[in-house]
Coordinates of C-alpha atoms in Angstrom, one line a residue:
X13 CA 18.0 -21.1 4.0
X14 CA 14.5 -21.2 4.6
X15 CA 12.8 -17.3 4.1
X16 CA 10.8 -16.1 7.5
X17 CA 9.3 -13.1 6.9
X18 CA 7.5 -10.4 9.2
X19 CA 4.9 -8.5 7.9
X20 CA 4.0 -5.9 9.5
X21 CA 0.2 -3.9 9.2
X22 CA -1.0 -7.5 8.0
X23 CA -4.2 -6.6 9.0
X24 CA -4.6 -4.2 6.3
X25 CA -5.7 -3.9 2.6
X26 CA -2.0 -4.6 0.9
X27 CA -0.5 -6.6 4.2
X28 CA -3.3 -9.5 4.0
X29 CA -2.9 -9.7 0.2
X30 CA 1.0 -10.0 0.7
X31 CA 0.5 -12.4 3.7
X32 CA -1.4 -15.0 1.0
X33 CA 1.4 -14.3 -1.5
X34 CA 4.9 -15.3 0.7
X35 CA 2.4 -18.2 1.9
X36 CA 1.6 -19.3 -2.1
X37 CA 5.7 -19.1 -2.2
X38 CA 6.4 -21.2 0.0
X39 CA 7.6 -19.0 3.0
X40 CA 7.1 -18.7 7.0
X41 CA 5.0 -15.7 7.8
X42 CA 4.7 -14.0 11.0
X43 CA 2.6 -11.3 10.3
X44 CA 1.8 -7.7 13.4
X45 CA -1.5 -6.4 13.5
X46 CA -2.9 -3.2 16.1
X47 CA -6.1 -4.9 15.9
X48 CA -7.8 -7.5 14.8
X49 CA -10.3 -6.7 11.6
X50 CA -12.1 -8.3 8.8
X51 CA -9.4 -8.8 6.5
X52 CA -7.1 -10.7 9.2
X53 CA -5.4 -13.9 7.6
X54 CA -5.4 -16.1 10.5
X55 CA -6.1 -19.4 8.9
X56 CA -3.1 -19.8 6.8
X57 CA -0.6 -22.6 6.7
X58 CA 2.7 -21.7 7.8
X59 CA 1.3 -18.3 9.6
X60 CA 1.8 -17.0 13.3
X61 CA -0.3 -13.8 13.2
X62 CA 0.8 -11.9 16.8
X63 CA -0.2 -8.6 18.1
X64 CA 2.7 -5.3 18.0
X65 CA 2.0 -2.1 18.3
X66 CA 4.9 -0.6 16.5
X67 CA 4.9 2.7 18.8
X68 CA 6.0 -0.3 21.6
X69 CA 10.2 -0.5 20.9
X70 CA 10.2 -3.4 23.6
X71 CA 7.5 -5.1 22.2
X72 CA 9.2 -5.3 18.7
X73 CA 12.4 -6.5 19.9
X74 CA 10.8 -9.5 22.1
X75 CA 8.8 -10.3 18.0
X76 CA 12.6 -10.1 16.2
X77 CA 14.2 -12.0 19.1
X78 CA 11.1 -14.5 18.8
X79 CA 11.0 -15.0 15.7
X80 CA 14.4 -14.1 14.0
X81 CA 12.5 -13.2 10.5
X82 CA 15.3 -13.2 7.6
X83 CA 12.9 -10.2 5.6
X84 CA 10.8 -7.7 7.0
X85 CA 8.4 -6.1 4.7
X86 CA 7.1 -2.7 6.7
X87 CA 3.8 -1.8 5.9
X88 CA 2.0 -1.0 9.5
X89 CA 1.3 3.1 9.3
X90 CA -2.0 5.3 9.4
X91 CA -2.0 5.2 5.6
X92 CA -5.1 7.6 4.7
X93 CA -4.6 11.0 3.8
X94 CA -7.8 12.1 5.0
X95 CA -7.0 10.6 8.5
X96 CA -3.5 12.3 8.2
X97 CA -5.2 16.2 7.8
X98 CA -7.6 15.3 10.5
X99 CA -5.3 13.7 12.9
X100 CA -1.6 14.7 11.8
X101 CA -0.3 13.8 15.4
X102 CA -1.2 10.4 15.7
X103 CA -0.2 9.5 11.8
X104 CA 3.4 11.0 13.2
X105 CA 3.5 8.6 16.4
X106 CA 2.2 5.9 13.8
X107 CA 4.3 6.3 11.4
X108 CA 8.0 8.0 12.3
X109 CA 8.3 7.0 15.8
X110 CA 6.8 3.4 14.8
X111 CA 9.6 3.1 11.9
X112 CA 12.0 4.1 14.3
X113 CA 11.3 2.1 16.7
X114 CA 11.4 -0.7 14.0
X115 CA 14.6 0.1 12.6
X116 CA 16.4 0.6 15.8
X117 CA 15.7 -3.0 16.6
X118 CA 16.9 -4.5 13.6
X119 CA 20.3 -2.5 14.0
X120 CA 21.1 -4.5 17.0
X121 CA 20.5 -7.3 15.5
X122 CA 23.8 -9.3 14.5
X123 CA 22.5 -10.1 11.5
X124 CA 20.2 -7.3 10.4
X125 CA 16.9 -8.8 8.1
X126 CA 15.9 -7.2 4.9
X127 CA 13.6 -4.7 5.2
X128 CA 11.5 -3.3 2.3
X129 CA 9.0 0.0 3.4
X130 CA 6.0 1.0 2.1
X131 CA 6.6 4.3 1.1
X132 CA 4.3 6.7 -1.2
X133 CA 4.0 8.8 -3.7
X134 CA 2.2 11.7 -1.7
X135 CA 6.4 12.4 -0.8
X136 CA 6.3 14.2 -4.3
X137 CA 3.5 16.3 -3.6
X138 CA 1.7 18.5 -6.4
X139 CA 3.9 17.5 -9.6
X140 CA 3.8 19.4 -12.5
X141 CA 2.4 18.3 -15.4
X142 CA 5.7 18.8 -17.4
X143 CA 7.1 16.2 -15.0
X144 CA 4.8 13.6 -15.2
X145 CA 5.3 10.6 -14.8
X146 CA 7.4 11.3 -11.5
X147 CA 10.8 10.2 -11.2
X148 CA 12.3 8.8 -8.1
X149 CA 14.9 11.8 -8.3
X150 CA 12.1 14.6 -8.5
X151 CA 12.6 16.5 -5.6
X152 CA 10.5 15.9 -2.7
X153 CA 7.5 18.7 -1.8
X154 CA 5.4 17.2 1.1
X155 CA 2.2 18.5 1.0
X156 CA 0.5 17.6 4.0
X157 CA 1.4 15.2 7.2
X158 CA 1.0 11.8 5.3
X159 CA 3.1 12.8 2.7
X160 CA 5.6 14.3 5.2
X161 CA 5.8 10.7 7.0
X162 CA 6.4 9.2 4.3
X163 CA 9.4 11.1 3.6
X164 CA 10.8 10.7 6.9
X165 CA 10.2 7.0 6.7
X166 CA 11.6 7.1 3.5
X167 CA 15.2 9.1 4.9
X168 CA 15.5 6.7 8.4
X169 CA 15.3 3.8 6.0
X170 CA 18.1 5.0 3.7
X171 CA 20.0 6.3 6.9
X172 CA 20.0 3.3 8.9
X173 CA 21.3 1.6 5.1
X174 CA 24.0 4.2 5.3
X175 CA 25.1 4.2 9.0
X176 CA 24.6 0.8 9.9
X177 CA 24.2 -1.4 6.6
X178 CA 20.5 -2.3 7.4
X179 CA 19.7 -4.1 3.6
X180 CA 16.9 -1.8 3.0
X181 CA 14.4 -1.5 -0.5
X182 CA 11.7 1.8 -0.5
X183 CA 8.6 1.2 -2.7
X184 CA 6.7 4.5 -3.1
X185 CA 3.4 3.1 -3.6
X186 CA 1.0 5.1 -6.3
X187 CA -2.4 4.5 -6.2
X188 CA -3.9 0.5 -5.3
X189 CA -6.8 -1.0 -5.7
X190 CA -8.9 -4.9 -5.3
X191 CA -10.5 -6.6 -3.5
X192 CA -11.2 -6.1 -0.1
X193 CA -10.2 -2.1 -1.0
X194 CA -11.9 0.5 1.0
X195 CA -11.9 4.1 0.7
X196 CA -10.9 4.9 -2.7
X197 CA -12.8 5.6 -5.6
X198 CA -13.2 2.3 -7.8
X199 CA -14.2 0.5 -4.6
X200 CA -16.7 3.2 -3.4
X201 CA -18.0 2.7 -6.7
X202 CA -18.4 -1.0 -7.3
X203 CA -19.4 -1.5 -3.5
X204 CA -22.7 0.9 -4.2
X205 CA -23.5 -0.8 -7.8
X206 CA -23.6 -4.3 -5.9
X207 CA -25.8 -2.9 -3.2
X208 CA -27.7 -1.7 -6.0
X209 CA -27.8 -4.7 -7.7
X210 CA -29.3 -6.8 -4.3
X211 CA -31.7 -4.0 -3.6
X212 CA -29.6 -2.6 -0.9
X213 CA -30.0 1.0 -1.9
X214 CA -31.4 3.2 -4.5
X215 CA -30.1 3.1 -8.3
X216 CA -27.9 6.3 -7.7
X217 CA -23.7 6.3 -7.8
X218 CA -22.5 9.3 -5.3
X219 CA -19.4 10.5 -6.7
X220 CA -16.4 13.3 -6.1
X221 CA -14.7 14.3 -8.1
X222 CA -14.3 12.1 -11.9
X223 CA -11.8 14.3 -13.7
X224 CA -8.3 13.6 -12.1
X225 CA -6.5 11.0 -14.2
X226 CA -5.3 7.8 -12.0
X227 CA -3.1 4.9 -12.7
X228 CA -4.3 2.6 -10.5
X229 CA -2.5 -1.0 -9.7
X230 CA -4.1 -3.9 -9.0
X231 CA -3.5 -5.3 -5.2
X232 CA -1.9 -8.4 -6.9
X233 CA 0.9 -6.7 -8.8
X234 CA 1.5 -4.7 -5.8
X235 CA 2.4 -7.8 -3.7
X236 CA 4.2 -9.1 -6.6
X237 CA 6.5 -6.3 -6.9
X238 CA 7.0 -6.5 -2.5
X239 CA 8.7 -9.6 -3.3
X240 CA 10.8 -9.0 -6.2
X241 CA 11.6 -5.8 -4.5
X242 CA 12.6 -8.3 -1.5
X243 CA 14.9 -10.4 -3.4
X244 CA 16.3 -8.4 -6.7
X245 CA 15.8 -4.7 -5.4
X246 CA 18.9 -3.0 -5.0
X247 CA 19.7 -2.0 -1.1
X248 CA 19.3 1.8 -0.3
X249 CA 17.3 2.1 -3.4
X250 CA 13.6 3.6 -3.6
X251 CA 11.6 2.5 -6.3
X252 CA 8.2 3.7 -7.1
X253 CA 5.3 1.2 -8.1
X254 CA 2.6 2.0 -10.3
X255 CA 0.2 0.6 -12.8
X256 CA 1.4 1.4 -17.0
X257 CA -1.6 3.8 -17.7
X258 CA -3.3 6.3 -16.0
X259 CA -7.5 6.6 -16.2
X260 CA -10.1 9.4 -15.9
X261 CA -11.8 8.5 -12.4
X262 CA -15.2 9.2 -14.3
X263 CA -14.1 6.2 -16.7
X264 CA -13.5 3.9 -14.3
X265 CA -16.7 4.2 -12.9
X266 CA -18.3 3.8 -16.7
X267 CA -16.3 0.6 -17.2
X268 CA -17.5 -0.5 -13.8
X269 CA -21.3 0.1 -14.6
X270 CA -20.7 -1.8 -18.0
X271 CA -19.4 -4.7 -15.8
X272 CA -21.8 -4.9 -13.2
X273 CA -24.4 -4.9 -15.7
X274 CA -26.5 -2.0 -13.3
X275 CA -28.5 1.0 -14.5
X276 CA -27.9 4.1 -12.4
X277 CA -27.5 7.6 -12.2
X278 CA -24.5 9.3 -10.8
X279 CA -25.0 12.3 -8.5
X280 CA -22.1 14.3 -7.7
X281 CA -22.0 15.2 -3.6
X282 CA -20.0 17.7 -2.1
X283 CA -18.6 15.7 1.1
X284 CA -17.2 13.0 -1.4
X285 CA -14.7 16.3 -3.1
X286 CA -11.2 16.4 -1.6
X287 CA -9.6 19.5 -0.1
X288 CA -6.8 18.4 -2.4
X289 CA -7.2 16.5 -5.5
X290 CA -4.1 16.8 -7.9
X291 CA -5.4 16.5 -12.0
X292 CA -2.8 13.4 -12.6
X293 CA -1.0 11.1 -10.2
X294 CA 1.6 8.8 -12.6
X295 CA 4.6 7.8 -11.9
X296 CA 8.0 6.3 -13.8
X297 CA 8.6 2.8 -13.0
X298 CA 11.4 2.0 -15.3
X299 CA 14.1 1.9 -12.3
X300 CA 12.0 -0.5 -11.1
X301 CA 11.8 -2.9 -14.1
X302 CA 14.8 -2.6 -14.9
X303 CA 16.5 -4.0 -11.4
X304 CA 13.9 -6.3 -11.3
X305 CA 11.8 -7.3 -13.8
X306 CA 8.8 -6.2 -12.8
X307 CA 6.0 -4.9 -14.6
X308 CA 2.0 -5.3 -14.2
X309 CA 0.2 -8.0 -15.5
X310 CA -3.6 -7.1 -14.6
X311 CA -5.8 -4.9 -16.3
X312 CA -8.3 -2.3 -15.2
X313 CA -11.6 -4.8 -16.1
X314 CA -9.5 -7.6 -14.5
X315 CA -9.1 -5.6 -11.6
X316 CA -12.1 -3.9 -11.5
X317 CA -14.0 -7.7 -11.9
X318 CA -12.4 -9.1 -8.6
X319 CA -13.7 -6.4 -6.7
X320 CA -17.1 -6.7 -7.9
X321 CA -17.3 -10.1 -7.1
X322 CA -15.4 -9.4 -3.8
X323 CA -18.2 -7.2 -2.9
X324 CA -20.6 -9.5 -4.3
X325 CA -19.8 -12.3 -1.8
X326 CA -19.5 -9.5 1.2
X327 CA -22.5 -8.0 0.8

């Protein structure tokens, strides 16, 4: 049978990468945005890119009816912390009542698709070091409203396995990066050097925080593991996703200078420092492999590479 799946939040950073990946395999896409924005795949084979505001129930039963997807990969949500302390009621509405509202449609459909959520790993709050790399039975400690969304998301998806046998796969995302990447370190970073490198601003890096240890996974091993989590995950499990190693902010930015090739001086600022920044984020993925054989395949300079030559064709 021929795979239709519904992506929702393809307008965003890992949505427009996965959109390009079920296309290179071979499937029909129908991918939700909110709004249209830069990284909006809309000239893709095989693609049907329609608005749905997730918070609309109506509106998401008139896409399932429309389109009768086969898989549903759920990845429309507010998904920045810092958005989620400033704004904590609208990441709710965003992303509880918006999975709801999701979910509830699929249930009444006679043959429900599978559905795989992006979770993430802000559900395990402040880990201790002891019990690093997080499990996917460490208990749960929200620390703030993102996290805390995520958990809910992460409970109506098993629930709705449970009461009414909707296939569904949780990936609790760690941290993810490439190109087209905003808002996190390694692309702040490469962004400036290349506007350093075309005279765009002065030679100076402004930087947070460099000491917290990250394991982050490139964009394409992300999408890769959405699919295998699609087709080999187990339903009702959650699975986290994360890169093999974990990397001192500060050196990521020194193997980013060595790549670009730029001279500059870093300047630590005081706006860039989060209210919260945990020392290590790392987390098990050996559930993971083992149900499905996954395991990433790019390394940091690879990673790091694409974006500066994302950046390089932006700016």
């Amino acid at each position: 049978m021929k795979r239709t799946a519904l992506v929702t939040g393809a307008e965003g950073f890992i949505g427009s990468h996965l959109v390009r990946f079920l296309q290179s395999k071979g499937w029909n896409v129908i991918g939700t945005y909110l709004s249209r924005n830069g990284n909006s795949p809309t000239n893709l084979p095989r693609l049907q890119f329609v608005q749905c505001d997730l918070r609309n129930g109506q509106r998401i039963e008139q896409t399932l009816n429309e389109y009768e997807p086969t898989h549903v990969f759920h990845l429309g949500a507010q998904s920045l912390p810092t958005v989620s302390w400033a704004d904590p009621i609208s990441t709710f509405e965003s992303n509880i009542m918006g999975s709801l509202h999701l979910f509830e449609a699929m249930r009444h459909r006679k043959r429900p698709p599978v559905v795989v959520s992006a979770c993430s790993s802000a559900e395990y709050g402040h880990v201790p070091l002891d019990a690093i790399p997080v499990s996917e039975s460490q208990s749960l400690h929200p620390l703030h409203p993102y996290g805390i969304s995520k958990v809910c998301l992460d409970l109506i998806a098993r629930q709705y396995f449970l009461d009414y046998k909707i296939p569904a796969v949780n990936l609790r995302l760690f941290n993810t990066t490439g190109p087209g990447k905003t808002n996190d370190a390694p692309s702040d970073f490469v962004r400036q050097l290349i506007r350093i490198k075309k005279g765009l601003q002065p030679p100076v890096i402004e930087v947070g925080n460099l000491t917290p240890r990250r394991a982050f996974l490139d964009v394409n091993d992300t999408v890769h593991g959405f699919y295998l989590a699609a087709i080999k995950g187990k339903r009702g499990e959650a699975y986290n996703i994360c890169a093999g190693e974990t990397h001192k902010v500060g050196d990521l930015l020194k193997t980013a200078i060595q790549l670009s090739g730029v001279k500059v001086e870093i300047r630590q600022v005081e706006h860039l420092m989060r209210p919260s920044d945990e020392k290590i984020i790392f987390g098990s993925t050996s559930k993971f492999s083992q149900d499905t054989g996954w395991k990433p395949q790019r390394t940091v300079e690879q990673t790091l590479g694409s974006m500066l030559e994302y950046w390089d064709r932006v700016l």
